[in-house]
């Protein structure tokens, strides 16, 4: 599963495209950090509006025929939906715009952080919710095809998804390796290297964490190796297109972005809660879960909110360890010695021992579960023996009975599905880095206790 640095050169060189002008200054009612994310391009252009509008031409026959008959605005909406790009609800009807991309005044699209970190449930955008629908790999592959068809291939960037996997399942991304690849291009002061540092890449998918957890943390990422610091958030803008001076110039923007993350609050569960059952669940939670995940003040518990960000040894937690093994000490040492951590002024953990037990605020909304997104509902998380080996996700529909994604659970992968976009909505837990094993603690609970605990989790 390890690949050498050389294939990554295609991925990195591909970003060396000119940066286009941004949209006009956003409305002052937006939080400054959110306004930066929505309107300031911190990544190079990915494609033009014309290329996006032509994607339907390479879809399967039935979809292509339907799209052909649609007016352009409607076709843009279904194109965004196909690839899991969320629609800005404030868009004018005749000009639908995305949330996860900045569309500049030249009608070029630049990906932003919200592509993965802005999600929806049952058609409603929830700030800070991960995007469980985004299919970056399919979008990149299809964009390469449409540019080739139209004779518009202009950069190695158009082939990057072939050299560097973006994701294997919709809703997850190979983001960890993106960060490793970008910093390999930099010296400690953020100046560009003549040649990238050698790195062994362990490509694997991760599920994005909810942004409303940011305020409760003092360390970042599932292994907690990184300090909580606005410069750390900038690593995903370290593409070779931008020199050191540009990175430095953006720092104040990322102070605003970090403040925005810290301002986010977990969403309130919109359904009914059985108060009697939830009160029983509160006691079960405090007895079995709080020592790792913290305590929470809710209508069903008098506890004060307290979260200590406890690390659980990798062999004890038993969840998929690919993420734990994927980053070597040399990467963490580089972060410690670099501008990103202010040259070690913000502590970096060089040898983490396991995974952090995350806070559970808003856990009802943040399916799927575990760091790799392998468990589709809270019901399955509490029942390790019943977790499906293969499951299929349905856009942003929500299962209020099982508390999580609305899924199908086929026994085997259907053999008659040729559409890659549909194939990537299947989560196969037998694949590398996608195991659903571990976190077996709920096995000591009885079925009535699990039901009560599930009811209590709605209130966090």
Short mmCIF file of C-alpha atoms in Angstrom, two decimals:
data_model
loop_
_atom_site.label_atom_id
_atom_site.label_comp_id
_atom_site.label_asym_id
_atom_site.label_seq_id
_atom_site.Cartn_x
_atom_site.Cartn_y
_atom_site.Cartn_z
CA UNK A 1 0.00 0.00 0.00
CA UNK A 2 3.03 2.31 0.13
CA UNK A 3 4.12 4.36 -2.85
CA UNK A 4 7.27 6.43 -3.28
CA UNK A 5 7.45 10.18 -3.68
CA UNK A 6 7.82 10.21 -7.46
CA UNK A 7 4.12 9.72 -8.35
CA UNK A 8 3.23 12.66 -6.15
CA UNK A 9 5.17 15.04 -8.36
CA UNK A 10 2.33 14.87 -10.90
CA UNK A 11 -0.12 15.75 -8.16
CA UNK A 12 1.93 18.69 -6.90
CA UNK A 13 3.15 20.17 -10.17
CA UNK A 14 -0.43 20.02 -11.41
CA UNK A 15 -1.44 22.86 -9.13
CA UNK A 16 0.93 25.36 -10.73
CA UNK A 17 -1.75 27.38 -12.50
CA UNK A 18 -2.28 31.13 -12.28
CA UNK A 19 -4.53 32.36 -9.51
CA UNK A 20 -7.56 34.30 -10.70
CA UNK A 21 -9.22 37.24 -9.01
CA UNK A 22 -11.69 36.57 -6.20
CA UNK A 23 -15.34 37.51 -6.02
CA UNK A 24 -16.23 40.93 -4.63
CA UNK A 25 -16.15 41.48 -0.89
CA UNK A 26 -18.88 39.39 0.79
CA UNK A 27 -21.76 40.83 2.77
CA UNK A 28 -20.61 42.21 6.14
CA UNK A 29 -23.20 40.09 7.96
CA UNK A 30 -21.07 36.98 7.41
CA UNK A 31 -18.57 35.97 10.07
CA UNK A 32 -15.19 37.18 8.71
CA UNK A 33 -13.74 33.66 8.81
CA UNK A 34 -16.71 32.19 6.96
CA UNK A 35 -16.55 35.02 4.44
CA UNK A 36 -12.91 34.17 3.72
CA UNK A 37 -13.80 30.54 3.12
CA UNK A 38 -16.67 31.41 0.81
CA UNK A 39 -15.08 34.18 -1.19
CA UNK A 40 -11.26 33.95 -1.03
CA UNK A 41 -9.49 31.33 -3.16
CA UNK A 42 -6.73 29.62 -1.15
CA UNK A 43 -6.27 26.98 -3.84
CA UNK A 44 -5.61 27.38 -7.57
CA UNK A 45 -8.40 27.11 -10.10
CA UNK A 46 -9.67 23.60 -10.67
CA UNK A 47 -11.81 24.09 -13.78
CA UNK A 48 -13.96 26.61 -15.60
CA UNK A 49 -17.70 27.06 -15.42
CA UNK A 50 -17.90 25.94 -19.06
CA UNK A 51 -16.14 22.68 -18.23
CA UNK A 52 -18.46 22.10 -15.27
CA UNK A 53 -21.49 22.79 -17.45
CA UNK A 54 -20.30 20.16 -19.96
CA UNK A 55 -19.86 17.27 -17.49
CA UNK A 56 -23.28 15.83 -18.29
CA UNK A 57 -22.03 14.95 -21.77
CA UNK A 58 -20.03 11.97 -20.39
CA UNK A 59 -22.65 10.63 -17.98
CA UNK A 60 -24.40 7.26 -18.47
CA UNK A 61 -26.95 7.29 -21.27
CA UNK A 62 -30.12 7.64 -19.19
CA UNK A 63 -28.74 10.51 -17.12
CA UNK A 64 -27.28 12.19 -20.17
CA UNK A 65 -30.61 12.14 -21.99
CA UNK A 66 -32.38 13.63 -18.99
CA UNK A 67 -29.76 16.34 -18.55
CA UNK A 68 -29.83 17.24 -22.23
CA UNK A 69 -33.47 18.33 -21.97
CA UNK A 70 -33.00 20.46 -18.85
CA UNK A 71 -32.50 24.22 -18.75
CA UNK A 72 -28.95 25.20 -17.79
CA UNK A 73 -29.67 26.25 -14.16
CA UNK A 74 -31.43 22.97 -13.42
CA UNK A 75 -28.64 21.01 -15.08
CA UNK A 76 -26.07 22.77 -12.91
CA UNK A 77 -28.00 21.80 -9.79
CA UNK A 78 -28.15 18.11 -10.70
CA UNK A 79 -24.45 18.21 -11.63
CA UNK A 80 -23.61 19.53 -8.18
CA UNK A 81 -25.83 16.90 -6.61
CA UNK A 82 -24.22 14.08 -8.59
CA UNK A 83 -20.76 14.89 -7.22
CA UNK A 84 -21.93 15.87 -3.74
CA UNK A 85 -21.26 19.60 -4.15
CA UNK A 86 -23.74 21.47 -1.99
CA UNK A 87 -25.88 24.26 -3.40
CA UNK A 88 -25.76 27.69 -1.83
CA UNK A 89 -29.41 28.24 -0.85
CA UNK A 90 -28.93 31.99 -1.30
CA UNK A 91 -28.09 31.55 -4.98
CA UNK A 92 -30.39 33.26 -7.50
CA UNK A 93 -32.57 30.71 -9.35
CA UNK A 94 -30.93 31.48 -12.67
CA UNK A 95 -27.36 31.21 -11.32
CA UNK A 96 -27.00 28.34 -8.82
CA UNK A 97 -23.68 28.53 -6.96
CA UNK A 98 -21.76 26.00 -4.87
CA UNK A 99 -20.86 26.22 -1.19
CA UNK A 100 -17.63 24.24 -1.38
CA UNK A 101 -16.02 26.19 -4.23
CA UNK A 102 -15.17 29.83 -4.84
CA UNK A 103 -16.39 30.85 -8.30
CA UNK A 104 -14.36 33.90 -9.26
CA UNK A 105 -15.17 36.78 -11.60
CA UNK A 106 -13.68 34.82 -14.50
CA UNK A 107 -16.08 31.94 -13.77
CA UNK A 108 -13.24 29.67 -12.66
CA UNK A 109 -13.85 27.28 -9.75
CA UNK A 110 -11.46 27.05 -6.76
CA UNK A 111 -12.05 24.39 -4.13
CA UNK A 112 -12.32 25.60 -0.54
CA UNK A 113 -12.41 23.91 2.85
CA UNK A 114 -16.20 23.78 2.80
CA UNK A 115 -16.16 21.17 0.04
CA UNK A 116 -15.48 18.58 2.76
CA UNK A 117 -16.46 20.53 5.88
CA UNK A 118 -19.93 21.84 5.04
CA UNK A 119 -22.64 19.22 5.05
CA UNK A 120 -26.40 18.91 4.97
CA UNK A 121 -29.05 16.73 6.53
CA UNK A 122 -32.45 16.26 4.94
CA UNK A 123 -31.82 19.23 2.66
CA UNK A 124 -30.70 21.65 5.39
CA UNK A 125 -27.16 23.01 5.58
CA UNK A 126 -25.63 22.60 9.05
CA UNK A 127 -22.56 24.78 9.75
CA UNK A 128 -19.50 22.69 10.53
CA UNK A 129 -21.08 19.37 9.57
CA UNK A 130 -18.87 17.17 7.37
CA UNK A 131 -20.05 16.71 3.79
CA UNK A 132 -21.04 13.06 3.66
CA UNK A 133 -21.83 13.32 -0.07
CA UNK A 134 -18.74 14.84 -1.67
CA UNK A 135 -17.20 12.57 -4.33
CA UNK A 136 -13.91 14.25 -5.16
CA UNK A 137 -12.46 11.29 -7.04
CA UNK A 138 -15.37 10.99 -9.47
CA UNK A 139 -15.40 14.74 -10.07
CA UNK A 140 -11.65 14.78 -10.79
CA UNK A 141 -11.86 11.79 -13.12
CA UNK A 142 -14.85 13.14 -15.02
CA UNK A 143 -13.32 16.60 -15.29
CA UNK A 144 -10.25 15.05 -16.91
CA UNK A 145 -12.48 13.20 -19.38
CA UNK A 146 -14.53 16.26 -20.34
CA UNK A 147 -11.44 18.41 -20.81
CA UNK A 148 -9.91 15.72 -23.00
CA UNK A 149 -13.14 15.46 -24.99
CA UNK A 150 -13.20 19.21 -25.49
CA UNK A 151 -9.48 19.50 -26.24
CA UNK A 152 -8.92 21.65 -23.15
CA UNK A 153 -6.25 19.72 -21.25
CA UNK A 154 -3.72 22.35 -20.26
CA UNK A 155 -1.91 21.00 -17.21
CA UNK A 156 -0.68 17.91 -15.44
CA UNK A 157 -3.31 18.91 -12.83
CA UNK A 158 -5.91 17.40 -15.12
CA UNK A 159 -4.39 13.96 -14.56
CA UNK A 160 -3.69 14.29 -10.84
CA UNK A 161 -6.48 11.94 -9.73
CA UNK A 162 -4.82 9.17 -11.73
CA UNK A 163 -1.49 9.61 -9.93
CA UNK A 164 -2.77 10.50 -6.48
CA UNK A 165 -6.06 9.00 -5.20
CA UNK A 166 -8.50 11.61 -3.91
CA UNK A 167 -10.93 9.16 -2.30
CA UNK A 168 -12.40 5.70 -2.78
CA UNK A 169 -15.80 6.33 -1.16
CA UNK A 170 -18.02 9.37 -1.39
CA UNK A 171 -17.98 11.38 1.82
CA UNK A 172 -14.37 10.51 2.66
CA UNK A 173 -11.05 11.83 1.33
CA UNK A 174 -7.34 11.06 1.31
CA UNK A 175 -6.82 14.43 3.04
CA UNK A 176 -4.09 13.22 5.41
CA UNK A 177 -1.81 12.42 2.50
CA UNK A 178 -2.69 15.72 0.83
CA UNK A 179 -1.15 17.49 3.81
CA UNK A 180 1.91 15.24 3.80
CA UNK A 181 2.41 15.88 0.09
CA UNK A 182 2.13 19.64 0.36
CA UNK A 183 4.58 20.09 3.23
CA UNK A 184 7.08 17.85 1.46
CA UNK A 185 7.44 20.70 -1.02
CA UNK A 186 8.43 23.24 1.64
CA UNK A 187 11.36 24.29 3.74
CA UNK A 188 10.76 25.09 7.39
CA UNK A 189 10.14 28.79 6.64
CA UNK A 190 7.56 27.87 3.94
CA UNK A 191 9.86 28.67 1.04
CA UNK A 192 9.63 26.19 -1.81
CA UNK A 193 12.18 23.39 -2.11
CA UNK A 194 13.88 22.63 -5.40
CA UNK A 195 12.92 18.98 -4.95
CA UNK A 196 10.30 17.39 -2.65
CA UNK A 197 11.50 15.45 0.37
CA UNK A 198 11.22 11.66 -0.03
CA UNK A 199 8.02 10.37 1.56
CA UNK A 200 6.32 7.00 1.70
CA UNK A 201 2.64 7.61 1.02
CA UNK A 202 0.04 5.36 2.63
CA UNK A 203 -3.11 6.36 0.78
CA UNK A 204 -6.28 5.93 2.82
CA UNK A 205 -9.61 7.66 3.36
CA UNK A 206 -10.74 9.62 6.39
CA UNK A 207 -14.08 11.01 7.52
CA UNK A 208 -13.90 14.73 8.35
CA UNK A 209 -14.59 15.61 12.01
CA UNK A 210 -17.33 18.11 12.92
CA UNK A 211 -15.96 21.63 13.09
CA UNK A 212 -18.02 22.47 16.19
CA UNK A 213 -15.62 20.25 18.15
CA UNK A 214 -12.75 22.65 17.44
CA UNK A 215 -13.44 24.90 20.45
CA UNK A 216 -13.21 21.97 22.86
CA UNK A 217 -9.84 20.72 21.66
CA UNK A 218 -6.27 21.72 22.34
CA UNK A 219 -4.80 19.19 19.90
CA UNK A 220 -5.83 18.35 16.35
CA UNK A 221 -6.38 15.18 14.32
CA UNK A 222 -7.38 11.72 15.43
CA UNK A 223 -3.96 10.94 16.91
CA UNK A 224 -3.68 14.41 18.49
CA UNK A 225 -0.11 14.97 17.30
CA UNK A 226 -0.70 18.50 16.07
CA UNK A 227 -1.18 21.66 18.11
CA UNK A 228 -4.39 23.65 17.83
CA UNK A 229 -3.04 26.67 15.98
CA UNK A 230 -4.30 28.67 13.03
CA UNK A 231 -1.13 28.06 10.99
CA UNK A 232 -1.77 24.31 11.07
CA UNK A 233 -5.01 24.98 9.20
CA UNK A 234 -2.98 26.54 6.40
CA UNK A 235 -1.16 23.37 5.37
CA UNK A 236 -3.79 22.53 2.77
CA UNK A 237 -2.99 25.76 0.92
CA UNK A 238 0.71 24.91 0.58
CA UNK A 239 0.47 23.99 -3.09
CA UNK A 240 3.55 24.96 -5.16
CA UNK A 241 1.58 27.70 -6.93
CA UNK A 242 1.98 29.93 -3.90
CA UNK A 243 5.30 31.22 -2.61
CA UNK A 244 6.26 31.91 0.99
CA UNK A 245 5.15 35.55 0.86
CA UNK A 246 1.66 34.58 -0.25
CA UNK A 247 1.36 32.05 2.59
CA UNK A 248 2.47 34.67 5.12
CA UNK A 249 0.02 37.21 3.66
CA UNK A 250 -2.89 34.82 4.31
CA UNK A 251 -2.09 34.30 7.98
CA UNK A 252 -4.48 36.95 9.28
CA UNK A 253 -7.28 35.38 7.22
CA UNK A 254 -6.69 32.07 8.95
CA UNK A 255 -6.84 33.73 12.36
CA UNK A 256 -10.38 34.74 11.35
CA UNK A 257 -11.08 31.24 10.04
CA UNK A 258 -9.95 29.69 13.32
CA UNK A 259 -12.20 32.11 15.20
CA UNK A 260 -15.07 31.01 12.98
CA UNK A 261 -14.41 27.35 13.77
CA UNK A 262 -14.33 28.16 17.48
CA UNK A 263 -17.67 29.95 17.24
CA UNK A 264 -19.61 27.00 15.87
CA UNK A 265 -22.16 25.24 18.05
CA UNK A 266 -23.48 21.69 17.67
CA UNK A 267 -26.93 21.36 16.08
CA UNK A 268 -29.93 20.47 18.23
CA UNK A 269 -31.62 17.17 17.48
CA UNK A 270 -34.81 18.05 15.56
CA UNK A 271 -36.87 15.01 16.54
CA UNK A 272 -38.61 13.88 19.70
CA UNK A 273 -36.69 12.55 22.71
CA UNK A 274 -38.14 10.11 25.21
CA UNK A 275 -37.32 11.95 28.43
CA UNK A 276 -37.65 8.96 30.73
CA UNK A 277 -35.41 6.80 28.56
CA UNK A 278 -32.89 9.62 28.07
CA UNK A 279 -32.54 10.10 31.84
CA UNK A 280 -31.74 6.41 32.17
CA UNK A 281 -29.25 6.78 29.34
CA UNK A 282 -27.52 9.67 31.11
CA UNK A 283 -26.57 7.40 34.01
CA UNK A 284 -25.35 4.71 31.62
CA UNK A 285 -23.28 7.27 29.73
CA UNK A 286 -21.63 8.57 32.89
CA UNK A 287 -20.83 5.05 34.04
CA UNK A 288 -19.45 3.72 30.76
CA UNK A 289 -18.58 6.57 28.36
CA UNK A 290 -17.76 9.78 30.23
CA UNK A 291 -14.27 8.76 31.36
CA UNK A 292 -13.15 8.95 27.71
CA UNK A 293 -15.64 11.25 25.99
CA UNK A 294 -16.30 13.77 28.76
CA UNK A 295 -19.46 14.97 30.47
CA UNK A 296 -22.23 17.19 29.14
CA UNK A 297 -24.83 19.46 30.65
CA UNK A 298 -28.20 18.41 29.24
CA UNK A 299 -31.82 18.46 30.45
CA UNK A 300 -31.23 14.86 31.58
CA UNK A 301 -28.04 15.36 33.57
CA UNK A 302 -26.75 17.92 36.07
CA UNK A 303 -23.13 17.42 35.01
CA UNK A 304 -21.03 20.33 33.84
CA UNK A 305 -19.44 20.04 30.43
CA UNK A 306 -15.91 18.69 30.80
CA UNK A 307 -13.73 17.16 28.09
CA UNK A 308 -10.12 16.16 28.73
CA UNK A 309 -9.16 14.94 25.22
CA UNK A 310 -7.99 11.54 26.39
CA UNK A 311 -5.79 9.37 24.18
CA UNK A 312 -6.67 5.67 23.99
CA UNK A 313 -3.84 3.25 23.17
CA UNK A 314 -4.11 1.93 19.64
CA UNK A 315 -4.19 -1.71 20.75
CA UNK A 316 -6.90 -0.98 23.30
CA UNK A 317 -9.27 0.95 21.04
CA UNK A 318 -8.84 -1.68 18.31
CA UNK A 319 -10.13 0.49 15.46
CA UNK A 320 -8.48 0.54 12.05
CA UNK A 321 -4.84 1.51 12.62
CA UNK A 322 -3.93 2.53 9.06
CA UNK A 323 -4.28 6.21 9.95
CA UNK A 324 -2.10 5.70 13.05
CA UNK A 325 0.65 4.02 11.03
CA UNK A 326 0.42 6.27 7.97
CA UNK A 327 2.32 9.30 9.28
CA UNK A 328 5.94 8.75 10.18
CA UNK A 329 7.90 10.59 12.89
CA UNK A 330 9.81 12.55 10.24
CA UNK A 331 6.59 14.34 9.21
CA UNK A 332 5.72 15.24 12.78
CA UNK A 333 9.30 16.41 13.38
CA UNK A 334 9.07 18.64 10.31
CA UNK A 335 5.87 20.21 11.66
CA UNK A 336 7.63 20.82 14.97
CA UNK A 337 10.63 22.43 13.29
CA UNK A 338 8.62 24.60 10.91
CA UNK A 339 6.72 27.86 10.72
CA UNK A 340 3.44 25.94 10.95
CA UNK A 341 3.98 25.32 14.69
CA UNK A 342 5.99 28.54 15.14
CA UNK A 343 9.11 26.39 15.24
CA UNK A 344 7.88 24.28 18.14
CA UNK A 345 6.42 27.08 20.24
CA UNK A 346 3.12 25.22 19.87
CA UNK A 347 3.88 21.65 21.04
CA UNK A 348 3.90 18.78 18.56
CA UNK A 349 3.56 15.20 19.78
CA UNK A 350 6.24 13.21 17.95
CA UNK A 351 5.15 9.74 19.08
CA UNK A 352 1.40 9.55 19.74
CA UNK A 353 0.26 6.33 21.38
CA UNK A 354 -3.19 5.95 19.89
CA UNK A 355 -6.37 7.76 18.96
CA UNK A 356 -8.16 10.56 20.77
CA UNK A 357 -11.63 9.92 22.15
CA UNK A 358 -13.53 12.79 20.50
CA UNK A 359 -16.13 15.00 22.17
CA UNK A 360 -19.68 13.92 21.41
CA UNK A 361 -21.49 17.24 21.03
CA UNK A 362 -23.93 16.90 18.15
CA UNK A 363 -23.02 13.25 17.67
CA UNK A 364 -26.54 12.53 16.40
CA UNK A 365 -25.76 14.55 13.25
CA UNK A 366 -22.19 13.51 12.48
CA UNK A 367 -22.66 10.03 10.98
CA UNK A 368 -20.86 7.99 9.81
CA UNK A 369 -18.75 7.06 12.83
CA UNK A 370 -15.17 6.10 13.71
CA UNK A 371 -12.34 8.12 12.19
CA UNK A 372 -12.63 6.39 8.80
CA UNK A 373 -16.42 6.70 8.56
CA UNK A 374 -16.92 2.94 8.53
CA UNK A 375 -19.96 2.70 10.85
CA UNK A 376 -23.13 4.24 9.39
CA UNK A 377 -25.28 4.78 12.50
CA UNK A 378 -25.06 5.11 16.28
CA UNK A 379 -27.19 1.96 16.56
CA UNK A 380 -24.43 0.02 14.77
CA UNK A 381 -21.70 1.74 16.79
CA UNK A 382 -23.31 0.40 19.96
CA UNK A 383 -23.59 -3.10 18.43
CA UNK A 384 -20.18 -4.10 17.03
CA UNK A 385 -21.40 -7.55 16.01
CA UNK A 386 -24.13 -6.04 13.82
CA UNK A 387 -22.04 -3.53 11.87
CA UNK A 388 -22.55 -4.13 8.15
CA UNK A 389 -19.52 -5.17 6.11
CA UNK A 390 -20.95 -3.42 3.05
CA UNK A 391 -23.41 -0.54 2.99
CA UNK A 392 -24.78 2.00 0.56
CA UNK A 393 -25.47 5.63 1.50
CA UNK A 394 -28.47 7.63 0.28
CA UNK A 395 -27.42 11.27 -0.08
CA UNK A 396 -28.41 13.24 3.04
CA UNK A 397 -31.43 11.22 4.15
CA UNK A 398 -31.46 10.52 7.89
CA UNK A 399 -32.49 7.39 9.79
CA UNK A 400 -34.07 8.60 13.04
CA UNK A 401 -34.60 5.07 14.32
CA UNK A 402 -30.96 4.01 14.11
CA UNK A 403 -29.54 7.55 14.37
CA UNK A 404 -27.36 7.95 11.34
CA UNK A 405 -27.21 7.56 7.59
CA UNK A 406 -30.11 6.05 5.72
CA UNK A 407 -28.47 3.01 4.15
CA UNK A 408 -29.00 -0.28 2.35
CA UNK A 409 -26.93 -3.30 3.39
CA UNK A 410 -26.41 -5.63 0.42
CA UNK A 411 -24.59 -8.88 1.07
CA UNK A 412 -22.23 -8.37 -1.88
CA UNK A 413 -21.35 -5.54 -4.20
CA UNK A 414 -23.86 -5.51 -7.10
CA UNK A 415 -22.16 -6.63 -10.29
CA UNK A 416 -24.40 -4.70 -12.68
CA UNK A 417 -23.45 -1.15 -11.61
CA UNK A 418 -21.14 0.43 -14.16
CA UNK A 419 -21.51 4.02 -12.95
CA UNK A 420 -18.44 4.89 -10.86
CA UNK A 421 -20.36 7.56 -8.97
CA UNK A 422 -22.87 4.99 -7.75
CA UNK A 423 -20.12 2.47 -7.00
CA UNK A 424 -18.41 4.97 -4.70
CA UNK A 425 -21.52 5.31 -2.57
CA UNK A 426 -20.89 1.76 -1.37
CA UNK A 427 -18.68 1.53 1.71
CA UNK A 428 -16.76 -1.75 1.74
CA UNK A 429 -15.24 -2.28 5.19
CA UNK A 430 -12.99 -5.09 3.93
CA UNK A 431 -10.86 -2.60 1.96
CA UNK A 432 -7.57 -1.16 3.16
CA UNK A 433 -8.04 1.44 5.89
CA UNK A 434 -11.83 0.97 6.04
CA UNK A 435 -12.28 -1.61 8.80
CA UNK A 436 -15.29 -1.16 11.11
CA UNK A 437 -13.78 -3.18 13.96
CA UNK A 438 -12.87 -1.86 17.39
CA UNK A 439 -14.51 0.37 20.00
CA UNK A 440 -16.08 -2.76 21.48
CA UNK A 441 -16.94 -1.18 24.84
CA UNK A 442 -20.74 -1.21 24.27
CA UNK A 443 -20.73 -5.02 24.27
CA UNK A 444 -20.98 -5.01 28.09
CA UNK A 445 -24.36 -3.25 27.87
CA UNK A 446 -27.73 -4.96 27.68
CA UNK A 447 -30.13 -4.18 24.85
CA UNK A 448 -32.33 -1.98 27.09
CA UNK A 449 -29.22 -0.10 28.22
CA UNK A 450 -28.14 0.46 24.63
CA UNK A 451 -31.57 1.81 23.74
CA UNK A 452 -31.48 4.21 26.69
CA UNK A 453 -27.95 5.34 25.83
CA UNK A 454 -28.97 5.96 22.21
CA UNK A 455 -31.84 8.13 23.41
CA UNK A 456 -29.51 10.16 25.64
CA UNK A 457 -27.03 10.74 22.82
CA UNK A 458 -29.73 12.66 20.97
CA UNK A 459 -29.51 15.37 23.64
CA UNK A 460 -25.77 16.13 23.37
#
